[in-house]
Amino acid sequence: MMLPVLGEVKGNETEAAVTAPLSALDELWFQVSGTVCNLRCTHCFISCSPENHSFWFMEREQVRDALEASVPIGVKEYYFTGGEPFMNREIEGILEDALQYGPTTVLTNATIMPERRAHRLAKLRDASRHSLELRVSLDGITREMNDAIRGEGAFDRCMAGVETLVAQDFLPIITCMRSWPEEETDRMLAGFRKLLLSVGYDRPRLKILPPLLIGEEAKRTRGYADTERITHEMLEGYDLDQLLCSRARLVTADGIYACPILLGVPSARMAGSLHEAVRAPAPLTHSACFTCYMSGAICSNMPAGGGEGH
Amino acid sequence: MSFPVGPPGGGATAGPGRPVQYERIAVFGGIYSNHRALRAAVEDAADRNVDALFCLGDLGAFGPSPDRVFPILREAGVQVIRGNYDDSIARGLDDCQCGYTDPRDNEYARLSYRYTFASTSLENRRRLQRLPEELRFRLGSLDVLACHGSPRRMNEFLWESTTPDHFLSKLARDHSCDVILGTHTGLHWAREFESSRWYVNVGALGRPANDGRTSVTYAVIEADGTSLDVEFVPVTYDHEELAREMREEQLPEEFVQTILTGWWTTCLEILPSKERARGRF
């Protein structure tokens, strides 16, 4: 089963391979709700929606098997994405399992976050020595700005979700795709801080992502130009650790992919099992690899190398 | 290979060769120019019957007058390895490459880095350049690897809540050791991640552990057969005097407040949620 809804992939994917070897499998990602989402965002790089069943939910048992397989490999952290992970009816059990293995992050739109769920998540968090991070997607500092991308009503429901999480002492990482000129980022960050303060989030954690010009976003703005490709020359002297696929793999209900961005791209399907998937290098031939190359592993909570604090 | 002058007995080895064996050691984490805490820690360790003193790097940053820590380390015979901050200063990089999204954090990081770079003598910068990236020695019968961040990357953060046991096992396996000693995060913790294999983050002398206390921390580690006794020692020092010096050097008031209150005020986005939630900001 391959994903038919992805944005068009330009060029010849079989040309002399530009690849990245896996230096260590630090991050194991799970496409836990497949391509099923309760929203239909106009920037979604994998075109998720309620009707997109190209990739189906993962079962708890499948996730557990991959978690177990990750132990001898020495995986450092686990990420759960979709679609909307909370559409998966087994998600709380899945997170409970994952937290026994390591630090766990869920990427959610927080629009289906009733109080009792937030309370149960808080219990899971408190029972584990590992961090449970909730990364909440919000794409604007106003209702108009956000809903133009995420759909009518999404802003209010997301803000309610954030408020519910904050009331349970979560410190969600608010994630936003940059849909404005770069020079406006500081102003937008200030806007987010003010907005989040209004629901009681007084020490917000913010993450701004560059747009990925595939899927719905390619229709909303533009696709990649033919010149926006990684070439062999571009990799000379480049720190490959900046690329997510040098440190991560994505587990889905239908095989292992190089990264969460390239879900459904035939050339990015590495293998049927994790064991096999860690041996092969990831192809960097897709146009979206260009954004990862330019911006560094944008999907992780922290930049490659973990930043350089002191 | 020790820092500027070796300790009696030759010290641990940074390369191949027969590793030195110790039974009980004191290990300091990042100093961040806090010469007052360093002096207090050296004096404290002198009463604890240790065989050797180590420092896991990041001598500068954050605090005042970075050159002042060098003679203290030298006189005490502390064996030092290079931290990421030392690496940047030694190589004369433009800044510490923190990469924060909060413009406030970025500004403080820049100010602090420029100050440290400009206030570190050329001679001391050269000393930093000569520091090894890791040290290996034996503690009792255990093989120890001392590093700054992680054995594989000088600037890798190993936080307690984001470092699973099997990941530590992989590091120990890949780097052939039983015990990993590190700092870099500024928060101390220790764990026996598998039988007779340990990770110890020795904390930092440079600033408090984001716990509302003004004391700072180092570790006294002793071999006990194939086990390890780890004691985290709180060090009190004249933090008010350090704060006065920082103000005199026009370092950011937010940094001064951390010294005076024990709470981190800046660069908080590197913290995972569990560690962040324990702090005030």
Coordinates of C-alpha atoms in Angstrom, one line a residue:
Chain A
M1 CA 0.0 0.0 0.0
M2 CA 1.5 3.3 -1.1
L3 CA 0.2 6.7 -0.4
P4 CA -1.5 8.2 -3.4
V5 CA -2.2 11.6 -1.9
L6 CA 1.3 12.9 -1.5
G7 CA 2.4 15.9 -3.4
E8 CA 4.0 15.1 -6.7
V9 CA 7.6 14.0 -6.5
K10 CA 9.5 15.7 -9.2
G11 CA 12.5 14.3 -11.0
N12 CA 13.9 10.8 -11.3
E13 CA 14.2 9.1 -7.9
T14 CA 16.3 6.3 -9.2
E15 CA 19.2 8.5 -10.3
A16 CA 22.7 7.9 -8.7
A17 CA 21.7 7.7 -5.0
V18 CA 22.4 10.6 -2.7
T19 CA 22.1 8.8 0.7
A20 CA 22.6 9.3 4.4
P21 CA 23.8 6.3 6.5
L22 CA 22.1 5.8 9.9
S23 CA 24.8 6.9 12.4
A24 CA 22.7 5.8 15.4
L25 CA 19.0 5.1 15.8
D26 CA 18.4 7.8 18.4
E27 CA 14.7 8.6 17.5
L28 CA 12.1 6.0 16.8
W29 CA 8.9 7.6 15.3
F30 CA 5.5 5.9 15.2
Q31 CA 2.8 6.8 12.6
V32 CA 0.4 5.8 15.3
S33 CA -2.8 7.1 13.8
G34 CA -1.7 6.6 10.2
T35 CA -3.0 9.4 8.0
V36 CA -6.2 9.7 9.9
C37 CA -6.9 13.1 11.4
N38 CA -9.9 15.0 12.6
L39 CA -8.7 18.2 10.9
R40 CA -8.0 18.9 7.2
C41 CA -5.1 21.4 7.4
T42 CA -4.2 23.2 4.2
H43 CA -0.5 22.9 4.9
C44 CA -0.4 19.2 5.8
F45 CA 2.6 17.7 4.1
I46 CA 1.0 14.2 4.1
S47 CA -2.6 15.4 3.4
C48 CA -4.1 13.8 6.5
S49 CA -7.9 14.0 7.0
P50 CA -10.8 12.0 8.4
E51 CA -11.1 10.3 5.0
N52 CA -7.4 9.6 4.3
H53 CA -7.0 6.0 5.2
S54 CA -3.8 5.4 3.2
F55 CA -2.1 4.5 6.4
W56 CA -4.2 3.0 9.2
F57 CA -3.9 3.1 13.0
M58 CA -1.1 1.1 14.6
E59 CA -2.2 -1.5 17.2
R60 CA -0.8 -1.4 20.7
E61 CA 0.8 -4.8 20.1
Q62 CA 2.6 -3.6 16.9
V63 CA 4.0 -0.6 18.8
R64 CA 5.0 -2.8 21.7
D65 CA 6.9 -5.1 19.4
A66 CA 8.9 -2.2 17.9
L67 CA 9.6 -0.8 21.4
E68 CA 11.0 -4.1 22.4
A69 CA 13.1 -4.3 19.2
S70 CA 14.4 -0.9 20.0
V71 CA 16.1 -1.9 23.2
P72 CA 19.1 -3.7 21.8
I73 CA 19.5 -1.0 19.3
G74 CA 19.8 1.6 22.0
V75 CA 17.1 4.1 20.9
K76 CA 17.2 7.3 22.9
E77 CA 13.6 8.7 22.5
Y78 CA 10.2 7.9 21.0
Y79 CA 7.8 10.1 19.0
F80 CA 4.2 9.5 18.2
T81 CA 2.6 11.2 15.3
G82 CA -0.2 11.0 12.7
G83 CA -2.7 12.1 11.7
E84 CA -4.0 12.9 15.1
P85 CA -2.6 10.4 17.6
F86 CA -5.5 10.8 19.9
M87 CA -7.8 9.4 17.2
N88 CA -6.2 6.1 18.0
R89 CA -8.3 4.5 20.7
E90 CA -5.4 2.6 22.1
I91 CA -3.2 5.7 22.4
E92 CA -3.1 6.0 26.2
G93 CA -2.1 2.4 26.6
I94 CA 0.5 2.9 23.9
L95 CA 2.0 5.9 25.7
E96 CA 2.0 4.0 28.9
D97 CA 4.0 1.3 27.3
A98 CA 6.4 3.7 25.6
L99 CA 7.1 5.6 28.8
Q100 CA 8.4 2.4 30.3
Y101 CA 11.1 2.3 27.6
G102 CA 12.1 6.0 27.3
P103 CA 11.2 9.6 26.9
T104 CA 8.1 10.0 24.8
T105 CA 6.7 12.8 22.7
V106 CA 3.2 13.0 21.1
L107 CA 2.5 15.4 18.3
T108 CA -1.1 16.5 18.6
N109 CA -3.5 19.2 17.6
A110 CA -5.0 19.2 21.1
T111 CA -8.5 19.6 19.8
I112 CA -9.7 16.4 21.4
M113 CA -8.3 16.9 24.9
P114 CA -11.1 16.6 27.4
E115 CA -10.2 17.1 31.1
R116 CA -10.3 13.4 32.0
R117 CA -7.9 12.5 29.2
A118 CA -5.4 15.2 30.3
H119 CA -5.8 13.9 33.9
R120 CA -5.0 10.4 32.8
L121 CA -2.0 11.6 30.8
A122 CA -0.8 13.5 33.8
K123 CA -1.0 10.2 35.8
L124 CA 1.1 8.4 33.1
R125 CA 3.6 11.3 33.2
D126 CA 3.9 11.2 37.0
A127 CA 4.3 7.4 37.1
S128 CA 7.3 7.4 34.8
R129 CA 10.8 8.6 35.3
H130 CA 10.9 9.6 31.6
S131 CA 9.5 12.8 30.2
L132 CA 6.2 12.9 28.4
E133 CA 6.2 15.8 26.0
L134 CA 3.1 17.0 24.2
R135 CA 3.8 18.9 21.1
V136 CA 0.7 21.0 20.1
S137 CA 0.3 22.3 16.6
L138 CA -1.1 25.8 16.5
D139 CA -0.6 27.8 13.3
G140 CA -1.4 31.4 14.2
I141 CA -1.7 33.9 17.0
T142 CA -5.3 34.8 16.0
R143 CA -8.4 32.7 15.3
E144 CA -8.4 34.0 11.7
M145 CA -4.7 33.2 11.1
N146 CA -4.9 29.7 12.6
D147 CA -8.3 28.7 11.2
A148 CA -7.3 29.7 7.6
I149 CA -4.9 26.8 7.8
R150 CA -6.3 24.4 10.3
G151 CA -10.0 24.9 9.6
E152 CA -12.9 26.6 11.3
G153 CA -13.1 26.2 15.0
A154 CA -9.7 24.7 15.3
F155 CA -8.2 27.7 17.1
D156 CA -10.8 27.7 19.9
R157 CA -10.6 23.9 20.4
C158 CA -6.8 23.9 20.4
M159 CA -6.6 26.8 22.9
A160 CA -9.1 24.9 25.2
G161 CA -6.9 21.9 24.9
V162 CA -3.8 23.8 25.8
E163 CA -5.6 25.3 28.8
T164 CA -6.6 21.9 29.9
L165 CA -3.1 20.6 29.6
V166 CA -1.6 23.5 31.4
A167 CA -4.1 23.0 34.2
Q168 CA -2.6 19.5 34.6
D169 CA 0.9 21.0 34.8
F170 CA 1.9 20.0 31.3
L171 CA 4.4 22.3 29.6
P172 CA 3.3 21.7 25.9
I173 CA 5.7 22.6 23.1
I174 CA 3.6 24.8 20.9
T175 CA 4.6 24.1 17.3
C176 CA 3.9 26.3 14.4
M177 CA 4.7 26.2 10.7
R178 CA 6.2 29.5 9.6
S179 CA 3.6 31.0 7.3
W180 CA 5.1 34.5 7.4
P181 CA 8.2 36.2 6.1
E182 CA 11.2 35.3 8.2
E183 CA 11.8 38.8 9.5
E184 CA 8.5 38.7 11.3
T185 CA 9.4 35.7 13.4
D186 CA 10.3 37.6 16.6
R187 CA 7.0 39.5 16.4
M188 CA 5.1 36.3 16.0
L189 CA 7.0 34.6 18.9
A190 CA 6.0 37.5 21.1
G191 CA 2.4 37.2 19.9
F192 CA 2.4 33.5 20.8
R193 CA 3.7 34.2 24.3
K194 CA 1.0 36.8 24.8
L195 CA -1.7 34.5 23.5
L196 CA -0.6 31.5 25.6
L197 CA -0.4 33.6 28.7
S198 CA -4.1 34.4 28.2
V199 CA -4.9 30.7 29.0
G200 CA -2.5 30.5 31.9
Y201 CA 0.6 29.3 30.1
D202 CA 3.2 31.6 31.5
R203 CA 6.4 29.8 30.4
P204 CA 5.5 28.6 26.9
R205 CA 7.9 26.5 24.9
L206 CA 7.8 27.4 21.2
K207 CA 9.0 25.7 18.1
I208 CA 8.7 27.2 14.7
L209 CA 9.0 24.9 11.7
P210 CA 9.8 25.9 8.0
P211 CA 7.1 24.9 5.5
L212 CA 7.4 21.6 3.7
L213 CA 6.4 22.2 0.1
I214 CA 4.7 18.8 -0.4
G215 CA 1.2 17.4 0.1
E216 CA -1.4 20.1 0.8
E217 CA 1.2 22.8 1.3
A218 CA 2.3 22.4 -2.3
K219 CA -1.2 23.4 -3.3
R220 CA -1.5 26.2 -0.7
T221 CA 1.8 28.0 -1.7
R222 CA 4.2 26.2 -4.1
G223 CA 6.0 23.0 -4.6
Y224 CA 9.8 22.6 -4.7
A225 CA 11.7 23.9 -7.7
D226 CA 13.7 21.4 -9.7
T227 CA 16.9 23.0 -8.3
E228 CA 15.8 22.4 -4.7
R229 CA 17.4 19.0 -4.4
I230 CA 20.3 17.6 -2.4
T231 CA 23.3 16.9 -4.6
H232 CA 26.5 15.0 -3.9
E233 CA 28.4 18.3 -4.0
M234 CA 26.1 19.7 -1.3
L235 CA 27.0 16.9 1.1
E236 CA 30.8 17.7 1.0
G237 CA 31.7 18.9 4.4
Y238 CA 28.1 18.8 5.5
D239 CA 27.3 17.4 9.0
L240 CA 25.0 14.5 8.2
D241 CA 23.8 14.5 11.8
Q242 CA 21.7 17.5 10.8
L243 CA 19.4 15.2 8.8
L244 CA 16.8 13.3 10.8
C245 CA 17.2 10.2 8.7
S246 CA 20.8 9.8 10.0
R247 CA 19.4 9.4 13.5
A248 CA 15.8 8.2 13.1
R249 CA 13.3 5.8 11.5
L250 CA 9.5 5.9 11.2
V251 CA 7.5 2.8 12.1
T252 CA 4.1 2.5 10.5
A253 CA 1.3 0.0 10.2
D254 CA 2.8 -0.9 6.9
G255 CA 6.6 -0.9 7.2
I256 CA 9.5 1.3 8.2
Y257 CA 10.2 4.6 6.5
A258 CA 13.3 6.9 6.5
C259 CA 11.5 9.7 8.3
P260 CA 8.0 11.0 9.1
I261 CA 8.0 13.5 6.3
L262 CA 8.4 10.9 3.6
L263 CA 5.6 8.7 4.7
G264 CA 4.3 6.8 1.7
V265 CA 7.1 7.7 -0.6
P266 CA 8.1 4.4 -2.2
S267 CA 11.8 5.1 -2.2
A268 CA 11.7 6.1 1.5
R269 CA 10.2 2.8 2.6
M270 CA 13.3 1.1 4.1
A271 CA 12.0 -2.4 5.1
G272 CA 9.3 -4.4 6.7
S273 CA 11.1 -4.7 10.1
L274 CA 13.1 -2.4 12.2
H275 CA 15.9 -4.8 12.3
E276 CA 16.3 -4.6 8.5
A277 CA 15.6 -0.8 8.3
V278 CA 18.6 0.2 10.4
R279 CA 21.0 -1.4 8.0
A280 CA 20.2 0.5 4.8
P281 CA 21.1 4.2 4.2
A282 CA 18.2 6.6 3.6
P283 CA 17.8 8.1 0.2
L284 CA 18.0 11.9 0.1
T285 CA 16.5 12.1 -3.4
H286 CA 13.1 13.6 -2.4
S287 CA 12.6 17.3 -2.8
A288 CA 11.5 17.6 0.9
C289 CA 15.0 16.4 1.9
F290 CA 16.1 19.9 0.8
T291 CA 14.2 21.6 3.6
C292 CA 15.7 19.2 6.2
Y293 CA 19.1 19.9 4.6
M294 CA 18.6 23.7 4.9
S295 CA 17.0 23.8 8.3
G296 CA 18.4 20.8 10.2
A297 CA 16.3 18.0 11.7
I298 CA 13.2 20.0 12.1
C299 CA 11.1 17.2 13.5
S300 CA 13.0 16.6 16.7
N301 CA 12.3 18.4 20.0
M302 CA 15.8 19.6 20.0
P303 CA 18.2 20.5 17.1
A304 CA 20.9 17.9 16.3
G305 CA 23.5 17.8 18.9
G306 CA 21.0 19.0 21.4
G307 CA 22.1 22.6 21.1
E308 CA 25.1 23.9 22.8
G309 CA 24.3 25.0 26.3
H310 CA 26.8 25.4 29.0
Chain B
M1 CA 47.5 14.2 30.7
S2 CA 46.5 16.6 33.3
F3 CA 45.6 20.2 33.4
P4 CA 48.5 22.5 33.3
V5 CA 50.6 20.4 35.7
G6 CA 49.9 16.8 36.4
P7 CA 48.9 15.4 39.8
P8 CA 51.3 13.2 41.7
G9 CA 51.5 9.8 40.1
G10 CA 51.0 10.9 36.5
G11 CA 47.2 11.0 36.2
A12 CA 44.7 9.3 34.1
T13 CA 45.4 8.6 30.4
A14 CA 43.6 10.2 27.5
G15 CA 44.9 7.6 25.1
P16 CA 45.9 4.0 24.9
G17 CA 48.1 2.6 27.6
R18 CA 47.6 1.2 31.1
P19 CA 45.0 3.2 32.9
V20 CA 45.6 4.6 36.3
Q21 CA 43.6 3.1 39.1
Y22 CA 41.9 5.1 41.8
E23 CA 39.6 4.1 44.7
R24 CA 37.9 7.3 45.6
I25 CA 37.7 10.5 43.5
A26 CA 36.1 13.9 43.5
V27 CA 34.6 15.1 40.2
F28 CA 33.6 18.7 39.3
G29 CA 31.3 19.6 36.5
G30 CA 31.1 22.9 34.6
I31 CA 32.7 25.8 36.5
Y32 CA 31.4 28.6 34.3
S33 CA 34.0 31.0 35.8
N34 CA 32.7 30.5 39.3
H35 CA 36.1 30.7 40.9
R36 CA 34.6 31.1 44.4
A37 CA 32.6 27.8 44.2
L38 CA 35.6 26.1 42.7
R39 CA 37.9 27.1 45.5
A40 CA 35.3 26.1 48.1
A41 CA 34.9 22.7 46.4
V42 CA 38.6 22.1 46.2
E43 CA 38.9 22.8 50.0
D44 CA 35.9 20.6 50.7
A45 CA 37.3 17.7 48.7
A46 CA 40.6 18.0 50.5
D47 CA 38.9 16.8 53.7
R48 CA 37.3 13.8 52.0
N49 CA 40.3 11.5 51.5
V50 CA 40.1 11.4 47.7
D51 CA 42.9 10.0 45.4
A52 CA 42.3 12.5 42.6
L53 CA 40.4 15.5 41.5
F54 CA 38.8 15.8 38.1
C55 CA 36.9 18.5 36.2
L56 CA 34.7 17.6 33.2
G57 CA 35.1 20.9 31.3
D58 CA 33.3 24.3 30.7
L59 CA 35.7 26.4 32.7
G60 CA 34.3 29.6 31.4
A61 CA 30.8 31.2 30.7
F62 CA 28.2 32.8 32.8
G63 CA 30.4 34.1 35.6
P64 CA 33.1 36.8 36.1
S65 CA 36.8 36.9 35.3
P66 CA 37.3 33.5 33.6
D67 CA 41.1 33.6 34.1
R68 CA 40.7 33.2 37.8
V69 CA 39.8 29.5 37.7
F70 CA 43.0 28.4 36.0
P71 CA 45.5 28.9 38.9
I72 CA 43.1 27.2 41.3
L73 CA 42.8 24.1 39.0
R74 CA 46.6 24.1 38.5
E75 CA 47.5 24.4 42.2
A76 CA 45.0 21.7 43.2
G77 CA 46.3 19.3 40.5
V78 CA 42.9 18.9 39.0
Q79 CA 42.7 16.8 35.8
V80 CA 40.6 18.6 33.3
I81 CA 38.9 17.7 30.0
R82 CA 37.5 20.0 27.4
G83 CA 33.8 21.1 27.4
N84 CA 32.0 22.6 24.4
Y85 CA 32.4 26.1 25.8
D86 CA 36.1 25.6 26.2
D87 CA 36.2 24.2 22.6
S88 CA 34.5 27.3 21.2
I89 CA 36.7 29.7 23.2
A90 CA 39.9 27.8 22.3
R91 CA 39.0 27.7 18.6
G92 CA 37.9 31.3 18.6
L93 CA 34.4 30.6 17.2
D94 CA 32.0 33.5 16.8
D95 CA 29.7 32.5 19.6
C96 CA 28.7 29.5 21.6
Q97 CA 26.2 28.4 18.9
C98 CA 23.4 28.0 21.3
G99 CA 20.7 28.3 18.7
Y100 CA 17.8 29.3 21.1
T101 CA 14.6 30.5 19.6
D102 CA 14.0 32.9 22.4
P103 CA 15.8 36.1 21.3
R104 CA 16.4 37.0 25.0
D105 CA 18.3 33.7 25.5
N106 CA 20.2 34.3 22.4
E107 CA 21.2 37.7 23.5
Y108 CA 22.4 36.6 26.9
A109 CA 24.3 33.7 25.4
R110 CA 26.0 36.1 23.0
L111 CA 26.9 38.6 25.7
S112 CA 28.2 35.9 28.0
Y113 CA 30.3 34.3 25.3
R114 CA 31.8 37.5 24.1
Y115 CA 32.7 38.5 27.6
T116 CA 34.3 35.2 28.3
F117 CA 36.2 35.1 25.1
A118 CA 37.5 38.7 25.5
S119 CA 38.4 38.1 29.2
T120 CA 40.3 34.8 28.7
S121 CA 44.0 35.3 28.2
L122 CA 45.7 33.9 25.1
E123 CA 47.8 31.7 27.3
N124 CA 44.7 30.2 28.9
R125 CA 43.0 29.8 25.5
R126 CA 46.0 27.7 24.5
R127 CA 45.6 25.7 27.6
L128 CA 42.0 25.0 26.7
Q129 CA 43.1 23.9 23.3
R130 CA 45.4 21.3 24.8
L131 CA 42.7 19.7 27.0
P132 CA 41.8 16.1 26.1
E133 CA 38.2 15.3 25.1
E134 CA 38.0 12.4 27.4
L135 CA 39.9 10.6 30.2
R136 CA 39.9 6.9 30.9
F137 CA 40.9 5.4 34.2
R138 CA 39.9 2.6 36.6
L139 CA 37.9 3.1 39.8
G140 CA 38.4 -0.1 41.7
S141 CA 37.8 -2.8 39.1
L142 CA 35.5 -0.6 36.9
D143 CA 36.6 1.0 33.7
V144 CA 35.7 4.7 33.7
L145 CA 35.2 7.1 30.8
A146 CA 35.1 10.7 31.8
C147 CA 33.6 13.1 29.2
H148 CA 31.8 16.4 29.0
G149 CA 28.4 15.7 27.3
S150 CA 28.4 12.1 26.2
P151 CA 31.1 9.7 25.1
R152 CA 30.0 10.2 21.5
R153 CA 29.4 14.0 21.4
M154 CA 30.8 16.7 23.6
N155 CA 27.6 18.7 23.5
E156 CA 25.1 16.0 23.9
F157 CA 22.7 16.5 26.8
L158 CA 22.1 13.5 29.0
W159 CA 19.1 14.5 31.2
E160 CA 17.8 12.1 33.7
S161 CA 14.3 12.1 32.2
T162 CA 15.4 11.7 28.6
T163 CA 18.1 9.1 29.0
P164 CA 16.8 5.5 29.0
D165 CA 18.8 2.7 30.4
H166 CA 19.2 0.9 27.1
F167 CA 20.6 4.0 25.5
L168 CA 23.3 4.2 28.3
S169 CA 24.0 0.5 27.7
K170 CA 24.6 1.3 24.1
L171 CA 27.0 4.1 24.9
A172 CA 28.9 1.9 27.4
R173 CA 29.1 -0.9 24.9
D174 CA 30.2 1.3 22.0
H175 CA 32.8 3.0 24.1
S176 CA 34.0 0.0 26.1
C177 CA 33.5 1.2 29.7
D178 CA 31.6 0.4 32.9
V179 CA 31.1 3.9 34.2
I180 CA 30.4 7.1 32.3
L181 CA 31.0 10.4 34.0
G182 CA 29.6 13.6 32.5
T183 CA 28.3 17.1 33.1
H184 CA 27.0 19.6 30.5
T185 CA 23.4 19.8 31.6
G186 CA 24.2 21.3 35.0
L187 CA 21.9 18.9 36.8
H188 CA 23.3 16.0 38.8
W189 CA 22.0 12.5 38.8
A190 CA 23.3 9.0 38.9
R191 CA 21.9 5.6 37.8
E192 CA 23.0 2.0 37.7
F193 CA 21.6 1.3 34.2
E194 CA 22.6 -2.3 34.2
S195 CA 24.4 -4.5 36.7
S196 CA 27.7 -2.9 37.7
R197 CA 27.4 -0.2 35.0
W198 CA 26.8 3.4 36.0
Y199 CA 26.2 6.8 34.6
V200 CA 27.0 9.8 36.8
N201 CA 26.2 13.3 35.9
V202 CA 28.3 15.2 38.5
G203 CA 26.3 18.4 38.2
A204 CA 28.0 21.8 38.0
L205 CA 30.0 24.1 40.3
G206 CA 29.1 27.1 38.1
R207 CA 25.5 27.6 39.0
P208 CA 22.9 26.1 41.3
A209 CA 20.8 23.1 40.2
N210 CA 17.6 25.1 39.5
D211 CA 16.3 24.0 42.9
G212 CA 15.9 27.3 44.8
R213 CA 19.1 26.6 46.7
T214 CA 22.2 28.7 46.3
S215 CA 24.7 25.9 46.9
V216 CA 26.3 24.1 43.9
T217 CA 27.2 20.4 43.5
Y218 CA 30.1 18.1 42.9
A219 CA 30.4 14.3 43.2
V220 CA 32.6 12.1 45.4
I221 CA 32.7 8.6 43.8
E222 CA 34.1 5.5 45.4
A223 CA 34.5 2.0 44.2
D224 CA 33.0 -0.7 46.3
G225 CA 33.8 -4.0 44.7
T226 CA 31.9 -3.9 41.4
S227 CA 29.6 -1.3 42.9
L228 CA 29.9 2.4 43.1
D229 CA 29.1 4.8 45.9
V230 CA 28.1 8.2 44.6
E231 CA 27.8 11.1 46.9
F232 CA 26.6 14.5 45.6
V233 CA 28.2 17.1 47.8
P234 CA 26.5 20.5 48.1
V235 CA 29.0 23.3 48.3
T236 CA 28.2 26.6 49.9
Y237 CA 30.3 29.5 49.0
D238 CA 30.2 33.3 49.1
H239 CA 27.6 33.6 46.3
E240 CA 26.8 37.2 47.2
E241 CA 30.3 38.2 46.6
L242 CA 30.2 36.4 43.2
A243 CA 27.0 38.2 42.4
R244 CA 28.7 41.5 43.2
E245 CA 31.6 40.7 40.9
M246 CA 29.2 39.7 38.1
R247 CA 27.5 43.1 38.4
E248 CA 30.8 44.8 38.4
E249 CA 31.6 43.1 35.2
Q250 CA 28.2 44.1 33.8
L251 CA 27.1 40.6 33.2
P252 CA 23.3 40.1 32.7
E253 CA 21.2 40.7 35.8
E254 CA 19.3 37.5 35.0
F255 CA 22.5 35.5 35.5
V256 CA 23.1 37.2 38.8
Q257 CA 19.6 36.3 39.9
T258 CA 20.3 32.6 39.3
I259 CA 23.4 32.8 41.6
L260 CA 21.3 34.7 44.3
T261 CA 18.1 32.6 44.1
G262 CA 19.1 29.2 42.9
W263 CA 16.6 29.3 40.0
W264 CA 17.6 29.2 36.4
T265 CA 16.3 32.3 34.6
T266 CA 17.5 31.9 31.0
C267 CA 18.3 29.3 28.4
L268 CA 15.5 27.1 29.7
E269 CA 14.3 25.7 26.5
I270 CA 17.0 23.0 26.5
L271 CA 15.3 21.4 29.5
P272 CA 12.9 18.5 29.0
S273 CA 9.5 18.9 30.7
K274 CA 10.2 17.0 33.8
E275 CA 13.3 19.0 34.6
R276 CA 11.7 22.2 33.5
A277 CA 8.7 21.7 35.7
R278 CA 10.9 21.4 38.8
G279 CA 12.2 24.9 38.3
R280 CA 10.4 28.2 38.9
F281 CA 10.7 29.6 35.4

